[in-house]
Amino acid sequence: MKSLALLHASQLVTLAGPKRPRVGAEMSELGIIRDGGILIRDGRIAIIGPRAEIEKKAAGAEIVDLGGRVVLPGFVDAHTHLVFAGNRIDDFERRARGETYEQIAKAGGGIWSTVEKTRAATEADLFAQAKKHAEWFLKCGTTTVEAKSGYGLTVEDELKILRVMRQLNRETPFEVVSTFLGAHAVPRDSPGEKYVDLVINEMLPRVAKEKLAEFCDVFCERGYFDVEQSRKILSAAKQLGLKLRGHVDQLTNSGGAKLMAELGAATADHLEKTDEQGIAALKNANVQPVLLPGSVYALGSTSYPRAREMIEAGLAVVLATDFNPGSSPTPSMPMVLSLACTQMKMSPPEAITASTINAAYSLNRDDIGSLEPGKAANVAIFDCEDYRELAYWFGFPQTHAVFVRGKQISF
Ligand code: NIG
Ligand code: FE
C-alpha cells in the first residue's frame, strides 16, 4: 500500500498515553496536537505530529488536506446488538403512548418479537441488514464495534448470527468483535432451567469450538436470568476460555455488578441501578463499566448510571451505544457523547476517552482507540474545529471522512 499523509488537522486528538485504560484525571488528557498531521504506511500510523514536521517527511506520499478539521481515532463501540431482523417501531409507538419496556415484552413485543423475525431470516438476509447498519456506524465515525448474538436462542440460530459477524469482518472494512449472548432471554418455547442447560451444554461448546466469539455475555435481570443462572453460564464460558461481559443492574439492582466482579469479567454493562457497593466491587476486581445512556434515553427513563461516582472511584469508564432494535436504536457515538455530557455530567474529554481508548482495552485490543505510531490507521475526520463540538451540536452528522487501516471508506 502507498503511504498517505493527512495534513492540516485543527486538532489531532491522539489519546496518546500509557498502554492501559485511563482512569481518574487521565480521562481528561487527550494528547491534542494543534495543526497536526499523520503519515500512514501499510495501513498503520508511521508518524504523527505537527503538520510542518509530517510535511517534511511526506515525500512520495499521497497528500490529503484535512482543511482544519478535527481528527480522532475511529470510535470503538464496545456494546452493540448489531445483527437482527426487522425493527421494533410498534414497541416504540406503544412506549410513546405510555407503556413500559417490561409491559410491552409481556404483551408479545420486546426481545421475543425480534427473536421470531431473526429465526425466520436467512443468513444472507441478516448479512444484508447488518451490512447496512455497519454503514450507519461508519458514517458516525465508528470503525470497530463489539457485537452480540442473542436474537436466535436456538443452537443453529445463535451460530447463524455469529457467522454473520464473521462474514462482516471478512468481507467489509468494518471491524467486529464477537460476543455470544445466548442468555439474552428465555425462549417462550423452552423453560428457564432447560434453556440454561442448552446454553451451557450445547451452545457454548459449539461457539468455543468454532471460535465464533471472544466474549460471553448474559442478561442478568428479573424475568431473564437470575444471578445464580448467570453465574453458571458465565463460569462455563470462562472454563472454555471466553472472556466475560454482562448486562447487569439495568432495570433492578440485583447484585449483577458484584457477580461480574466475582467472576473477574472484562466489563459490567448498563449499571443504571448499581449502588456504591457495586461500584466498589467493580473497582476491587478491575472490571470496566460500560455505560449506555442511549438506552436510558430511548426508553424514556431518567435513571442514568452514576458516571461521576465511577470516575471518582477510579474506574476506567467506557461509553457505548447499545445499538439494538428495542431499547437503543442508535448507531451514533456522537449522540452518546451528547447524552454523557448533558445527562451524566461527564466532561467532553472524559466522554471521548470512554468511547475510544478505554473501549478498545475493554475489548482486549491494543492496536486501536488512539492515534500513535504502530497503531491501525483507523481515523475519523469531523467537520468542526474543536472536538467538543462533537458532543455539543447534537442530532446531525458531522462526519467528513473515515479511514479504516489507511483506506478511505466511501459513503
Ligand atoms: O441492552 N437489556 C437487554 N438487551 C438489550 C435490549 C434488547 C432489545 O430490547 O431487543 C439492551 O438494552
Ligand atoms: Fe445491550
CSV table of C-alpha atoms and ligand atoms in Angstrom, one decimal:
chain,number,residue,atom,x,y,z
A,1,MET,CA,0.0,0.0,0.0
A,2,LYS,CA,1.2,3.6,-0.7
A,3,SER,CA,1.9,6.0,2.0
A,4,LEU,CA,-0.6,8.7,2.9
A,5,ALA,CA,-0.1,12.0,4.6
A,6,LEU,CA,-3.1,13.6,6.3
A,7,LEU,CA,-2.3,17.3,6.9
A,8,HIS,CA,-3.8,20.4,8.5
A,9,ALA,CA,-6.0,19.0,11.3
A,10,SER,CA,-7.1,21.8,13.5
A,11,GLN,CA,-6.9,19.4,16.4
A,12,LEU,CA,-5.4,15.9,16.2
A,13,VAL,CA,-7.0,14.2,19.2
A,14,THR,CA,-4.4,11.4,19.7
A,15,LEU,CA,-5.3,9.9,23.1
A,16,ALA,CA,-1.6,9.1,23.3
A,17,GLY,CA,-0.6,7.9,26.8
A,18,PRO,CA,0.0,4.8,28.9
A,19,LYS,CA,-0.7,1.4,27.3
A,20,ARG,CA,-3.7,0.7,29.5
A,21,PRO,CA,-7.2,2.0,30.1
A,22,ARG,CA,-7.3,5.6,31.5
A,23,VAL,CA,-8.7,6.4,34.9
A,24,GLY,CA,-9.4,9.5,37.0
A,25,ALA,CA,-7.7,12.7,35.8
A,26,GLU,CA,-6.1,10.7,32.9
A,27,MET,CA,-9.5,10.5,31.3
A,28,SER,CA,-9.2,14.3,30.6
A,29,GLU,CA,-5.8,14.0,28.9
A,30,LEU,CA,-6.4,13.8,25.2
A,31,GLY,CA,-2.9,14.5,23.8
A,32,ILE,CA,-4.2,17.1,21.4
A,33,ILE,CA,-1.8,18.3,18.6
A,34,ARG,CA,-2.8,21.6,17.0
A,35,ASP,CA,-2.3,21.9,13.2
A,36,GLY,CA,-1.3,18.3,13.2
A,37,GLY,CA,-0.6,15.6,10.6
A,38,ILE,CA,-0.3,11.8,10.3
A,39,LEU,CA,1.8,9.8,8.0
A,40,ILE,CA,0.2,6.4,7.3
A,41,ARG,CA,2.1,3.4,5.8
A,42,ASP,CA,0.7,0.0,5.1
A,43,GLY,CA,-2.5,0.8,7.0
A,44,ARG,CA,-0.6,1.8,10.1
A,45,ILE,CA,0.4,5.1,11.7
A,46,ALA,CA,4.0,5.7,10.9
A,47,ILE,CA,4.5,9.2,12.3
A,48,ILE,CA,2.1,11.6,14.0
A,49,GLY,CA,2.9,15.2,15.0
A,50,PRO,CA,2.8,18.9,14.0
A,51,ARG,CA,1.9,19.4,10.3
A,52,ALA,CA,5.2,21.0,9.4
A,53,GLU,CA,7.1,18.0,10.7
A,54,ILE,CA,4.9,15.5,8.8
A,55,GLU,CA,5.0,17.5,5.6
A,56,LYS,CA,8.9,17.3,5.6
A,57,LYS,CA,8.7,13.5,5.8
A,58,ALA,CA,5.9,13.1,3.3
A,59,ALA,CA,7.9,12.9,0.1
A,60,GLY,CA,6.2,10.5,-2.3
A,61,ALA,CA,3.1,10.1,-0.1
A,62,GLU,CA,-0.4,10.9,-1.3
A,63,ILE,CA,-1.4,14.1,0.4
A,64,VAL,CA,-4.9,14.6,1.9
A,65,ASP,CA,-5.7,18.2,3.1
A,66,LEU,CA,-7.9,18.0,6.2
A,67,GLY,CA,-8.8,21.6,5.8
A,68,GLY,CA,-8.6,22.5,9.5
A,69,ARG,CA,-11.0,19.8,10.7
A,70,VAL,CA,-10.9,17.7,13.9
A,71,VAL,CA,-9.3,14.3,13.7
A,72,LEU,CA,-10.0,11.4,16.2
A,73,PRO,CA,-9.3,7.7,16.3
A,74,GLY,CA,-12.3,5.9,14.9
A,75,PHE,CA,-14.8,5.4,17.7
A,76,VAL,CA,-14.8,1.9,19.3
A,77,ASP,CA,-18.3,0.9,20.3
A,78,ALA,CA,-17.9,-1.8,22.9
A,79,HIS,CA,-21.6,-2.8,23.3
A,80,THR,CA,-23.9,-3.4,20.3
A,81,HIS,CA,-26.5,-5.9,19.2
A,82,LEU,CA,-25.6,-5.5,15.6
A,83,VAL,CA,-27.3,-8.5,14.0
A,84,PHE,CA,-31.1,-8.8,14.0
A,85,ALA,CA,-34.0,-8.8,11.6
A,86,GLY,CA,-36.6,-6.2,11.2
A,87,ASN,CA,-37.2,-3.3,13.7
A,88,ARG,CA,-39.4,-2.5,16.7
A,89,ILE,CA,-41.3,0.6,15.6
A,90,ASP,CA,-44.5,-0.8,17.0
A,91,ASP,CA,-42.9,-1.1,20.5
A,92,PHE,CA,-41.6,2.4,20.0
A,93,GLU,CA,-45.1,3.8,19.4
A,94,ARG,CA,-46.5,1.8,22.4
A,95,ARG,CA,-43.9,3.3,24.6
A,96,ALA,CA,-44.7,6.8,23.3
A,97,ARG,CA,-48.3,6.1,24.3
A,98,GLY,CA,-47.2,5.3,27.8
A,99,GLU,CA,-46.5,1.5,28.1
A,100,THR,CA,-43.2,0.4,29.7
A,101,TYR,CA,-40.5,-1.9,28.2
A,102,GLU,CA,-41.5,-4.7,30.6
A,103,GLN,CA,-45.2,-4.4,29.8
A,104,ILE,CA,-44.6,-4.5,26.1
A,105,ALA,CA,-42.3,-7.5,26.5
A,106,LYS,CA,-45.1,-9.4,28.4
A,107,ALA,CA,-47.7,-8.4,25.8
A,108,GLY,CA,-45.7,-10.1,22.9
A,109,GLY,CA,-43.4,-7.3,21.8
A,110,GLY,CA,-39.9,-6.9,23.2
A,111,ILE,CA,-36.8,-9.1,22.6
A,112,TRP,CA,-39.0,-12.1,21.7
A,113,SER,CA,-40.6,-10.4,18.7
A,114,THR,CA,-37.1,-9.7,17.3
A,115,VAL,CA,-36.2,-13.4,18.0
A,116,GLU,CA,-39.1,-14.6,15.9
A,117,LYS,CA,-38.1,-12.4,13.0
A,118,THR,CA,-34.4,-13.3,13.3
A,119,ARG,CA,-35.1,-17.0,13.4
A,120,ALA,CA,-37.2,-16.6,10.2
A,121,ALA,CA,-34.4,-14.7,8.4
A,122,THR,CA,-31.7,-16.4,6.3
A,123,GLU,CA,-28.1,-15.8,7.0
A,124,ALA,CA,-28.0,-13.8,3.7
A,125,ASP,CA,-30.9,-11.6,4.9
A,126,LEU,CA,-29.2,-11.0,8.2
A,127,PHE,CA,-25.9,-10.2,6.5
A,128,ALA,CA,-27.6,-7.6,4.2
A,129,GLN,CA,-29.3,-5.9,7.1
A,130,ALA,CA,-26.2,-5.9,9.3
A,131,LYS,CA,-24.1,-4.5,6.4
A,132,LYS,CA,-26.5,-1.6,6.1
A,133,HIS,CA,-26.2,-1.0,9.8
A,134,ALA,CA,-22.4,-1.2,9.6
A,135,GLU,CA,-22.5,1.6,7.1
A,136,TRP,CA,-24.5,3.7,9.6
A,137,PHE,CA,-21.8,3.2,12.2
A,138,LEU,CA,-19.0,4.1,9.8
A,139,LYS,CA,-21.0,7.3,8.8
A,140,CYS,CA,-21.0,8.2,12.5
A,141,GLY,CA,-17.2,7.8,12.8
A,142,THR,CA,-17.2,4.3,14.4
A,143,THR,CA,-14.7,1.9,12.9
A,144,THR,CA,-14.9,-1.1,15.4
A,145,VAL,CA,-17.8,-2.5,17.3
A,146,GLU,CA,-18.4,-5.3,19.7
A,147,ALA,CA,-21.5,-7.2,18.6
A,148,LYS,CA,-23.6,-9.7,20.5
A,149,SER,CA,-25.7,-12.6,19.3
A,150,GLY,CA,-28.9,-13.2,21.3
A,151,TYR,CA,-31.8,-12.9,18.9
A,152,GLY,CA,-31.6,-16.6,17.9
A,153,LEU,CA,-32.0,-18.5,21.1
A,154,THR,CA,-31.5,-21.9,19.5
A,155,VAL,CA,-28.2,-23.5,18.7
A,156,GLU,CA,-28.4,-23.0,15.0
A,157,ASP,CA,-29.9,-19.5,15.1
A,158,GLU,CA,-27.3,-18.3,17.6
A,159,LEU,CA,-24.5,-19.7,15.4
A,160,LYS,CA,-26.1,-18.2,12.3
A,161,ILE,CA,-25.9,-14.7,13.9
A,162,LEU,CA,-22.3,-15.2,14.9
A,163,ARG,CA,-21.4,-16.3,11.4
A,164,VAL,CA,-22.9,-13.1,10.0
A,165,MET,CA,-20.4,-11.2,12.3
A,166,ARG,CA,-17.5,-13.2,11.0
A,167,GLN,CA,-18.6,-12.6,7.4
A,168,LEU,CA,-18.8,-8.8,8.1
A,169,ASN,CA,-15.2,-9.0,9.3
A,170,ARG,CA,-14.0,-10.9,6.3
A,171,GLU,CA,-15.9,-9.0,3.6
A,172,THR,CA,-16.2,-5.4,4.8
A,173,PRO,CA,-13.7,-2.9,6.3
A,174,PHE,CA,-15.9,-2.7,9.4
A,175,GLU,CA,-14.3,-4.4,12.4
A,176,VAL,CA,-16.5,-6.6,14.6
A,177,VAL,CA,-15.5,-8.2,17.9
A,178,SER,CA,-18.0,-11.0,18.6
A,179,THR,CA,-19.8,-11.8,21.9
A,180,PHE,CA,-22.0,-14.8,22.4
A,181,LEU,CA,-25.2,-13.8,24.2
A,182,GLY,CA,-27.3,-16.9,24.1
A,183,ALA,CA,-28.7,-16.0,27.5
A,184,HIS,CA,-30.4,-12.8,26.3
A,185,ALA,CA,-33.9,-14.0,27.0
A,186,VAL,CA,-35.6,-17.3,27.9
A,187,PRO,CA,-37.3,-18.5,24.8
A,188,ARG,CA,-41.1,-18.8,25.0
A,189,ASP,CA,-40.8,-22.4,23.8
A,190,SER,CA,-38.3,-23.6,26.5
A,191,PRO,CA,-38.5,-23.4,30.3
A,192,GLY,CA,-35.7,-21.4,32.1
A,193,GLU,CA,-33.6,-24.2,33.6
A,194,LYS,CA,-33.8,-26.3,30.5
A,195,TYR,CA,-32.6,-23.4,28.4
A,196,VAL,CA,-29.7,-22.6,30.8
A,197,ASP,CA,-28.6,-26.2,30.3
A,198,LEU,CA,-28.9,-25.8,26.5
A,199,VAL,CA,-26.7,-22.7,26.6
A,200,ILE,CA,-24.1,-24.5,28.7
A,201,ASN,CA,-24.1,-27.9,27.2
A,202,GLU,CA,-24.7,-27.3,23.6
A,203,MET,CA,-24.3,-23.6,22.6
A,204,LEU,CA,-21.1,-22.7,24.4
A,205,PRO,CA,-19.1,-25.7,23.3
A,206,ARG,CA,-20.0,-25.1,19.7
A,207,VAL,CA,-19.2,-21.4,19.9
A,208,ALA,CA,-15.9,-22.1,21.5
A,209,LYS,CA,-15.0,-25.0,19.1
A,210,GLU,CA,-15.8,-22.9,16.0
A,211,LYS,CA,-14.1,-19.9,17.5
A,212,LEU,CA,-17.1,-17.7,16.8
A,213,ALA,CA,-16.8,-15.4,19.8
A,214,GLU,CA,-14.2,-13.9,22.1
A,215,PHE,CA,-16.6,-13.0,24.9
A,216,CYS,CA,-19.7,-14.4,26.6
A,217,ASP,CA,-22.5,-12.1,28.0
A,218,VAL,CA,-25.7,-12.7,29.9
A,219,PHE,CA,-28.8,-10.6,30.6
A,220,CYS,CA,-28.9,-10.8,34.4
A,221,GLU,CA,-32.3,-9.4,35.3
A,222,ARG,CA,-35.6,-10.2,36.8
A,223,GLY,CA,-37.6,-12.2,34.3
A,224,TYR,CA,-34.5,-13.1,32.3
A,225,PHE,CA,-31.6,-14.8,34.0
A,226,ASP,CA,-31.1,-14.5,37.8
A,227,VAL,CA,-27.7,-14.2,39.5
A,228,GLU,CA,-27.4,-18.0,40.1
A,229,GLN,CA,-28.2,-18.8,36.4
A,230,SER,CA,-25.9,-16.1,35.2
A,231,ARG,CA,-23.0,-17.3,37.4
A,232,LYS,CA,-23.5,-20.8,36.0
A,233,ILE,CA,-23.4,-19.7,32.4
A,234,LEU,CA,-20.5,-17.3,32.7
A,235,SER,CA,-18.4,-19.8,34.7
A,236,ALA,CA,-18.9,-22.4,32.0
A,237,ALA,CA,-17.9,-19.8,29.4
A,238,LYS,CA,-14.8,-18.9,31.3
A,239,GLN,CA,-13.8,-22.5,31.5
A,240,LEU,CA,-13.9,-22.6,27.7
A,241,GLY,CA,-11.6,-19.7,27.5
A,242,LEU,CA,-14.1,-17.0,26.7
A,243,LYS,CA,-13.8,-13.6,28.4
A,244,LEU,CA,-16.8,-12.1,30.1
A,245,ARG,CA,-19.2,-9.2,29.8
A,246,GLY,CA,-22.6,-8.8,31.3
A,247,HIS,CA,-25.9,-6.9,31.1
A,248,VAL,CA,-26.3,-6.1,34.8
A,249,ASP,CA,-28.4,-3.9,37.1
A,250,GLN,CA,-30.2,-2.3,34.2
A,251,LEU,CA,-33.8,-2.4,35.5
A,252,THR,CA,-33.2,-3.5,39.1
A,253,ASN,CA,-30.2,-3.6,41.4
A,254,SER,CA,-29.9,-7.4,41.6
A,255,GLY,CA,-26.3,-7.8,42.5
A,256,GLY,CA,-25.1,-8.1,38.9
A,257,ALA,CA,-22.1,-5.8,39.3
A,258,LYS,CA,-20.9,-7.8,42.2
A,259,LEU,CA,-21.3,-11.0,40.2
A,260,MET,CA,-19.2,-9.6,37.4
A,261,ALA,CA,-16.5,-8.6,40.0
A,262,GLU,CA,-16.6,-12.1,41.5
A,263,LEU,CA,-16.1,-13.7,38.1
A,264,GLY,CA,-13.3,-11.3,37.0
A,265,ALA,CA,-15.2,-10.1,34.0
A,266,ALA,CA,-13.8,-7.7,31.5
A,267,THR,CA,-16.8,-5.4,31.7
A,268,ALA,CA,-20.1,-4.9,33.5
A,269,ASP,CA,-22.6,-3.1,31.3
A,270,HIS,CA,-25.6,-0.9,31.9
A,271,LEU,CA,-25.3,-0.4,35.7
A,272,GLU,CA,-28.2,2.1,35.8
A,273,LYS,CA,-29.2,0.8,39.2
A,274,THR,CA,-25.8,-0.1,40.6
A,275,ASP,CA,-25.1,1.5,44.0
A,276,GLU,CA,-21.8,2.4,45.8
A,277,GLN,CA,-21.2,-1.1,46.9
A,278,GLY,CA,-21.5,-2.4,43.3
A,279,ILE,CA,-19.1,0.4,42.3
A,280,ALA,CA,-16.6,-0.6,45.0
A,281,ALA,CA,-16.8,-4.2,43.9
A,282,LEU,CA,-16.0,-3.3,40.3
A,283,LYS,CA,-13.1,-1.2,41.4
A,284,ASN,CA,-11.6,-4.0,43.6
A,285,ALA,CA,-11.8,-6.5,40.7
A,286,ASN,CA,-10.7,-4.1,38.0
A,287,VAL,CA,-13.8,-4.5,35.9
A,288,GLN,CA,-14.6,-1.8,33.3
A,289,PRO,CA,-18.1,-0.3,33.5
A,290,VAL,CA,-19.7,0.1,30.1
A,291,LEU,CA,-22.4,2.9,30.3
A,292,LEU,CA,-25.2,3.0,27.7
A,293,PRO,CA,-27.1,6.3,28.0
A,294,GLY,CA,-28.7,5.8,24.6
A,295,SER,CA,-30.9,3.0,26.1
A,296,VAL,CA,-31.9,5.2,29.1
A,297,TYR,CA,-32.9,8.0,26.7
A,298,ALA,CA,-34.7,5.8,24.2
A,299,LEU,CA,-36.7,4.0,27.0
A,300,GLY,CA,-37.8,7.5,28.1
A,301,SER,CA,-36.2,6.9,31.5
A,302,THR,CA,-34.1,9.4,33.5
A,303,SER,CA,-32.3,6.8,35.5
A,304,TYR,CA,-28.8,7.3,34.1
A,305,PRO,CA,-25.9,5.4,35.7
A,306,ARG,CA,-23.6,7.1,38.2
A,307,ALA,CA,-20.8,8.0,35.9
A,308,ARG,CA,-19.2,10.7,38.1
A,309,GLU,CA,-19.0,8.4,41.1
A,310,MET,CA,-17.5,5.7,38.9
A,311,ILE,CA,-14.8,8.1,37.6
A,312,GLU,CA,-14.1,9.4,41.1
A,313,ALA,CA,-13.8,5.8,42.3
A,314,GLY,CA,-11.0,5.3,39.7
A,315,LEU,CA,-13.0,3.0,37.2
A,316,ALA,CA,-11.9,3.0,33.6
A,317,VAL,CA,-15.4,4.0,32.3
A,318,VAL,CA,-16.5,3.1,28.7
A,319,LEU,CA,-19.3,4.6,26.7
A,320,ALA,CA,-21.2,2.6,24.1
A,321,THR,CA,-24.4,2.9,22.0
A,322,ASP,CA,-26.1,-0.5,22.9
A,323,PHE,CA,-27.3,-0.3,19.3
A,324,ASN,CA,-30.4,-2.7,19.2
A,325,PRO,CA,-33.9,-2.5,17.8
A,326,GLY,CA,-35.7,-2.4,21.2
A,327,SER,CA,-34.1,-0.2,23.8
A,328,SER,CA,-31.4,1.8,21.8
A,329,PRO,CA,-31.9,2.2,18.1
A,330,THR,CA,-28.9,4.5,17.5
A,331,PRO,CA,-25.5,3.7,16.0
A,332,SER,CA,-24.3,7.2,16.8
A,333,MET,CA,-21.4,7.7,19.2
A,334,PRO,CA,-21.7,11.5,18.9
A,335,MET,CA,-25.2,11.2,20.3
A,336,VAL,CA,-23.9,9.1,23.1
A,337,LEU,CA,-21.3,11.8,23.8
A,338,SER,CA,-24.0,14.4,24.0
A,339,LEU,CA,-26.0,12.3,26.5
A,340,ALA,CA,-22.9,11.5,28.5
A,341,CYS,CA,-22.2,15.2,28.9
A,342,THR,CA,-25.7,16.5,29.4
A,343,GLN,CA,-27.2,13.7,31.4
A,344,MET,CA,-24.3,12.1,33.3
A,345,LYS,CA,-22.1,15.1,33.7
A,346,MET,CA,-19.1,13.6,32.1
A,347,SER,CA,-16.8,16.2,30.6
A,348,PRO,CA,-16.2,16.2,26.9
A,349,PRO,CA,-12.6,14.8,27.2
A,350,GLU,CA,-13.8,12.1,29.6
A,351,ALA,CA,-16.5,11.1,27.1
A,352,ILE,CA,-14.0,10.9,24.2
A,353,THR,CA,-11.6,8.8,26.3
A,354,ALA,CA,-14.5,6.5,27.2
A,355,SER,CA,-15.5,5.9,23.6
A,356,THR,CA,-12.1,5.3,22.2
A,357,ILE,CA,-9.1,4.1,24.1
A,358,ASN,CA,-11.0,2.8,27.2
A,359,ALA,CA,-13.4,1.0,24.9
A,360,ALA,CA,-10.5,-0.6,23.0
A,361,TYR,CA,-9.0,-2.0,26.1
A,362,SER,CA,-12.3,-3.3,27.3
A,363,LEU,CA,-12.3,-5.4,24.1
A,364,ASN,CA,-8.8,-6.6,24.7
A,365,ARG,CA,-7.5,-4.6,21.7
A,366,ASP,CA,-4.2,-2.6,22.0
A,367,ASP,CA,-3.8,-1.5,18.4
A,368,ILE,CA,-6.9,0.7,18.1
A,369,GLY,CA,-8.5,3.5,20.2
A,370,SER,CA,-5.7,6.0,19.9
A,371,LEU,CA,-3.5,7.6,17.2
A,372,GLU,CA,0.0,6.5,18.0
A,373,PRO,CA,2.8,5.2,15.9
A,374,GLY,CA,2.3,1.5,15.1
A,375,LYS,CA,-1.4,1.5,15.7
A,376,ALA,CA,-4.0,0.8,13.0
A,377,ALA,CA,-4.8,3.9,10.9
A,378,ASN,CA,-8.5,3.9,11.9
A,379,VAL,CA,-9.2,7.6,11.7
A,380,ALA,CA,-12.4,9.7,11.8
A,381,ILE,CA,-12.5,13.3,10.5
A,382,PHE,CA,-15.2,15.7,11.6
A,383,ASP,CA,-16.5,18.9,10.1
A,384,CYS,CA,-15.7,21.1,13.1
A,385,GLU,CA,-12.7,22.9,14.6
A,386,ASP,CA,-12.9,21.9,18.2
A,387,TYR,CA,-13.5,18.3,19.3
A,388,ARG,CA,-16.0,19.4,21.9
A,389,GLU,CA,-18.4,20.4,19.1
A,390,LEU,CA,-19.0,16.6,18.7
A,391,ALA,CA,-20.8,16.4,21.9
A,392,TYR,CA,-22.2,20.0,21.8
A,393,TRP,CA,-24.1,20.1,18.5
A,394,PHE,CA,-26.4,17.2,18.5
A,395,GLY,CA,-28.8,15.4,16.2
A,396,PHE,CA,-27.0,15.8,12.9
A,397,PRO,CA,-23.9,14.1,11.5
A,398,GLN,CA,-20.6,16.0,11.5
A,399,THR,CA,-18.5,13.2,9.9
A,400,HIS,CA,-16.4,14.3,7.0
A,401,ALA,CA,-14.4,11.2,6.2
A,402,VAL,CA,-13.4,7.9,7.8
A,403,PHE,CA,-10.3,5.7,7.2
A,404,VAL,CA,-10.0,2.1,8.2
A,405,ARG,CA,-6.5,0.7,8.2
A,406,GLY,CA,-5.5,3.6,6.0
A,407,LYS,CA,-8.2,3.1,3.4
A,408,GLN,CA,-10.9,5.8,2.9
A,409,ILE,CA,-14.4,4.5,3.3
A,410,SER,CA,-16.8,5.9,0.8
A,411,PHE,CA,-20.3,6.7,1.9
B,1,NIG,O1,-29.1,-4.0,26.1
B,1,NIG,N1,-31.1,-5.4,28.0
B,1,NIG,C1,-31.1,-6.3,27.2
B,1,NIG,N2,-30.9,-6.2,25.9
B,1,NIG,C2,-30.9,-5.1,25.2
B,1,NIG,C3,-32.3,-4.8,24.7
B,1,NIG,C4,-32.6,-5.7,23.6
B,1,NIG,C5,-33.9,-5.5,23.0
B,1,NIG,O2,-34.8,-4.9,23.6
B,1,NIG,O3,-34.1,-6.0,21.9
B,1,NIG,C6,-30.3,-3.9,25.9
B,1,NIG,O4,-30.9,-2.9,26.3
B,2,FE,FE,-27.3,-4.5,25.3
